[in-house]
């Protein structure tokens, strides 16, 4: 066992080593809770737990990853999520969606969609609607720019699972965006290029 | 409903369609990369698709949440750290 450090020294180390990641933890908490005041409570809880568990942190390792893990665990415990929205891994469906995504992207004039409308709100809505852990995976990797392996550690799941769920999450966001564009009549549902062919 | 026979693109589009995220994330082997880039050099659809997905990820990245008052949060957390007892 390592020697326990006095509280004053722990506080000094937490301030020096962990606190610089406050912004990162705050953003992550916000993405988990989607509510700022709840997120602030979670951030405080994360740093208090970091204080208590500081003897388990190996100085020199990735403090951000360590804090994110604490944050996510604290979040899950605070939620007691009775209904866990977990998508099954439907390989065939995924493959089909990939192909459909390709068809729309290439045929329906979606290429310049990002230039034509403010897609931010639609993307935000799609991300907010993602089930866990797809939501966390997308946030960690695409927003926080974490490596697959680090996200896997934060979430306690294998890297292969991170990868397949990340891809699924992106596809869901993409579909939502395409749906949004179609509702706004920005797309030709049949795909521009093939429409009117062979009558 | 989309009928499969109506969906026509060169069959080797599959190399891009299947590996598109790994490609964009930089997780493909040198061989795979060469195969994908060869295909992209001659397939405008896959170029469009790849650019679309790249743009999508770029837009997702831009949605980083912003705290309304980071200074207040910092003070609060700092106070909590100083109040807390380590174990
Ligand atoms: Zn192609």
Coordinates of N, CA and C in Angstrom, one line a residue, chain A residues 4-5 7 10-11 14-15 19 22 26-27 30 36 40-41 43-44 47-48 51-52 55 98 100 102-103 105-107 110 114 119 123-124 127 142-145 148 163 166-167 170-171 174 177 193, chain B residues 2 6-9 13 17-18 21-22 25 27 44-46 48-49 51-53 55-61 63-70 72-74 76-78 80-82 84-87:
Chain A
X4 N -0.6 7.2 2.6 CA -1.6 8.2 2.4 C -1.0 9.6 2.7
X5 N -1.3 10.5 1.8 CA -0.7 11.8 1.9 C -1.7 12.7 2.8
X7 N -4.2 15.6 3.9 CA -5.2 16.3 3.1 C -4.7 17.5 2.4
X10 N -2.8 16.6 -0.7 CA -3.7 16.1 -1.7 C -4.5 17.2 -2.4
X11 N -5.0 18.2 -1.6 CA -5.7 19.3 -2.2 C -4.8 20.1 -3.1
X14 N -4.4 17.9 -6.3 CA -5.6 18.0 -7.1 C -5.7 19.3 -7.9
X15 N -5.4 20.4 -7.1 CA -5.5 21.7 -7.8 C -4.5 21.8 -8.9
X19 N -7.3 20.1 -11.5 CA -8.1 21.2 -11.8 C -7.9 21.9 -13.2
X22 N -10.7 21.2 -15.6 CA -12.0 21.6 -15.2 C -12.9 21.9 -16.4
X26 N -16.2 19.8 -17.2 CA -17.4 20.6 -17.2 C -18.2 20.3 -18.5
X27 N -17.5 20.3 -19.6 CA -18.1 20.1 -20.9 C -18.6 18.6 -21.0
X30 N -21.7 18.4 -18.9 CA -22.8 19.1 -19.6 C -23.4 18.2 -20.7
X36 N -27.1 22.7 -17.2 CA -26.0 23.2 -16.6 C -25.9 23.1 -15.1
X40 N -23.0 21.2 -13.1 CA -22.2 21.8 -12.1 C -22.1 20.9 -10.8
X41 N -23.2 20.4 -10.4 CA -23.2 19.5 -9.3 C -22.4 18.3 -9.6
X43 N -19.9 18.1 -11.7 CA -18.5 18.5 -11.7 C -17.9 18.6 -10.3
X44 N -18.6 19.2 -9.4 CA -18.2 19.3 -8.0 C -18.0 17.9 -7.4
X47 N -14.8 16.2 -8.6 CA -13.6 16.7 -8.0 C -13.5 16.3 -6.5
X48 N -14.6 16.2 -5.9 CA -14.6 15.8 -4.5 C -14.2 14.3 -4.4
X51 N -10.6 13.9 -5.0 CA -9.9 14.2 -3.7 C -9.8 12.9 -2.9
X52 N -11.0 12.3 -2.7 CA -11.1 11.1 -1.9 C -10.3 9.9 -2.4
X55 N -5.4 8.8 -3.9 CA -4.3 7.8 -3.7 C -4.4 6.7 -4.8
X98 N -25.6 2.0 -44.0 CA -24.4 2.5 -44.6 C -24.6 2.7 -46.1
X100 N -27.5 3.1 -47.6 CA -28.5 4.1 -47.8 C -27.8 5.5 -47.6
X102 N -24.9 6.2 -48.2 CA -24.1 6.4 -49.4 C -25.0 6.9 -50.6
X103 N -26.1 6.2 -50.7 CA -27.0 6.6 -51.8 C -27.5 8.0 -51.6
X105 N -26.0 10.4 -49.9 CA -24.9 11.4 -49.9 C -24.5 11.6 -51.4
X106 N -24.6 10.6 -52.2 CA -24.1 10.7 -53.5 C -25.2 11.1 -54.5
X107 N -26.4 10.8 -54.2 CA -27.5 11.0 -55.3 C -28.4 12.1 -55.0
X110 N -26.8 16.0 -51.5 CA -26.6 16.3 -50.1 C -25.2 16.9 -49.9
X114 N -24.4 21.2 -46.0 CA -23.8 21.9 -44.9 C -23.6 23.4 -45.2
X119 N -27.0 23.4 -39.9 CA -27.3 22.1 -39.5 C -27.1 21.9 -38.0
X123 N -28.2 18.6 -35.8 CA -27.2 17.7 -35.3 C -27.3 17.6 -33.7
X124 N -27.5 18.8 -33.1 CA -27.6 18.8 -31.6 C -28.7 17.9 -31.2
X127 N -27.9 14.3 -31.6 CA -26.9 13.8 -30.6 C -27.6 13.7 -29.2
X142 N -15.8 12.3 -30.8 CA -15.9 13.3 -31.8 C -15.9 14.7 -31.3
X143 N -16.3 14.9 -30.1 CA -16.3 16.2 -29.5 C -15.1 16.5 -28.7
X144 N -14.8 15.5 -27.8 CA -13.6 15.7 -26.9 C -12.3 15.2 -27.5
X145 N -12.4 14.6 -28.7 CA -11.3 14.1 -29.5 C -10.4 13.1 -28.7
X148 N -9.8 6.1 -29.2 CA -10.7 4.9 -29.0 C -10.4 4.3 -27.6
X163 N -15.7 1.2 -31.1 CA -15.7 1.5 -32.5 C -17.0 1.2 -33.2
X166 N -19.6 3.8 -32.0 CA -19.3 5.1 -32.5 C -19.8 5.2 -33.9
X167 N -19.6 4.2 -34.7 CA -20.0 4.2 -36.1 C -21.6 4.3 -36.2
X170 N -22.8 7.7 -35.2 CA -22.6 8.7 -36.3 C -23.7 8.5 -37.4
X171 N -24.0 7.2 -37.6 CA -25.0 6.9 -38.6 C -26.4 7.4 -38.2
X174 N -26.4 11.1 -38.7 CA -26.5 11.3 -40.1 C -27.9 11.1 -40.6
X177 N -30.1 13.9 -39.6 CA -29.8 15.1 -40.4 C -30.5 15.0 -41.8
X193 N -30.2 12.2 -58.9 CA -29.6 11.7 -60.1 C -30.4 10.6 -60.8
Chain B
X2 N -36.8 1.8 -51.3 CA -35.8 1.8 -52.3 C -35.5 0.4 -52.7
X6 N -32.3 -0.6 -58.2 CA -32.3 0.8 -58.6 C -31.0 1.5 -58.1
X7 N -30.4 0.9 -57.1 CA -29.2 1.5 -56.5 C -28.0 1.1 -57.3
X8 N -27.5 1.9 -58.1 CA -26.4 1.5 -58.9 C -25.2 2.4 -58.7
X9 N -24.1 1.8 -58.2 CA -22.9 2.5 -58.3 C -21.8 1.4 -58.5
X13 N -17.3 0.5 -55.0 CA -17.6 1.5 -54.0 C -17.6 0.9 -52.6
X17 N -17.4 2.4 -48.9 CA -18.6 2.5 -48.0 C -18.3 1.7 -46.7
X18 N -17.7 0.6 -46.8 CA -17.4 -0.2 -45.6 C -16.4 0.4 -44.6
X21 N -15.5 5.2 -42.0 CA -15.2 5.9 -40.7 C -13.8 5.5 -40.3
X22 N -13.4 4.3 -40.6 CA -12.0 4.0 -40.2 C -11.0 4.8 -41.1
X25 N -11.0 8.3 -39.6 CA -10.4 8.4 -38.3 C -8.9 8.0 -38.4
X27 N -7.7 5.1 -39.2 CA -7.4 3.7 -38.7 C -7.5 2.6 -39.8
X44 N -16.6 9.8 -58.3 CA -17.1 11.1 -57.7 C -18.1 10.9 -56.6
X45 N -18.8 9.7 -56.7 CA -19.8 9.5 -55.6 C -19.2 9.3 -54.3
X46 N -18.2 8.5 -54.3 CA -17.5 8.2 -53.1 C -16.8 9.4 -52.5
X48 N -17.9 12.5 -52.9 CA -19.0 13.2 -52.3 C -19.4 12.7 -51.0
X49 N -19.5 11.3 -50.9 CA -19.9 10.7 -49.7 C -18.9 10.9 -48.6
X51 N -16.7 13.3 -48.3 CA -16.7 14.7 -47.9 C -17.9 15.0 -47.0
X52 N -19.0 14.4 -47.3 CA -20.2 14.6 -46.5 C -19.9 14.1 -45.0
X53 N -19.4 12.9 -44.9 CA -19.1 12.4 -43.6 C -18.0 13.2 -42.9
X55 N -17.5 16.4 -43.2 CA -18.2 17.6 -42.8 C -19.0 17.3 -41.6
X56 N -19.7 16.2 -41.6 CA -20.6 15.8 -40.5 C -19.8 15.8 -39.2
X57 N -18.6 15.1 -39.2 CA -17.8 15.0 -38.0 C -17.3 16.4 -37.6
X58 N -17.0 17.2 -38.6 CA -16.5 18.5 -38.3 C -17.6 19.4 -37.6
X59 N -18.8 19.2 -38.1 CA -19.9 19.9 -37.4 C -20.2 19.4 -36.0
X60 N -20.1 18.1 -35.9 CA -20.3 17.5 -34.5 C -19.3 18.1 -33.5
X61 N -18.1 18.2 -34.0 CA -17.0 18.8 -33.2 C -17.3 20.2 -32.7
X63 N -19.9 21.4 -31.9 CA -21.0 21.6 -30.9 C -20.5 21.4 -29.5
X64 N -19.3 21.7 -29.3 CA -18.7 21.7 -27.9 C -19.6 22.6 -27.0
X65 N -20.0 22.0 -25.9 CA -20.8 22.8 -25.0 C -19.9 24.0 -24.4
X66 N -20.6 25.1 -24.1 CA -19.9 26.2 -23.4 C -20.6 26.5 -22.1
X67 N -19.8 26.6 -21.1 CA -20.3 26.9 -19.8 C -20.6 28.4 -19.8
X68 N -21.8 28.8 -19.1 CA -22.1 30.2 -19.1 C -21.3 31.0 -18.2
X69 N -20.7 30.4 -17.2 CA -19.9 31.1 -16.2 C -18.8 30.3 -15.6
X70 N -17.7 30.0 -16.4 CA -16.7 29.1 -16.0 C -16.0 29.6 -14.7
X72 N -17.2 31.1 -12.1 CA -18.0 30.8 -10.9 C -17.9 29.3 -10.6
X73 N -17.9 28.5 -11.6 CA -17.7 27.1 -11.4 C -16.4 26.8 -10.8
X74 N -15.4 27.5 -11.3 CA -14.0 27.2 -10.8 C -13.9 27.5 -9.3
X76 N -16.3 27.5 -7.2 CA -17.1 26.6 -6.5 C -16.3 25.2 -6.3
X77 N -15.7 24.8 -7.4 CA -15.0 23.5 -7.3 C -13.7 23.6 -6.4
X78 N -13.1 24.8 -6.5 CA -11.9 25.0 -5.7 C -12.3 25.0 -4.2
X80 N -14.8 23.4 -2.9 CA -15.1 22.0 -2.6 C -13.9 21.2 -2.4
X81 N -12.9 21.4 -3.2 CA -11.6 20.7 -3.0 C -11.0 21.0 -1.7
X82 N -11.0 22.3 -1.3 CA -10.3 22.7 -0.1 C -11.1 22.2 1.1
X84 N -13.0 19.4 1.1 CA -13.1 17.9 1.1 C -11.9 17.3 1.9
X85 N -12.2 16.1 2.4 CA -11.1 15.4 3.1 C -10.6 14.3 2.2
X86 N -9.3 14.1 2.1 CA -8.9 13.0 1.3 C -8.9 11.8 2.2
X87 N -8.8 10.6 1.6 CA -8.9 9.4 2.4 C -7.6 8.7 2.5

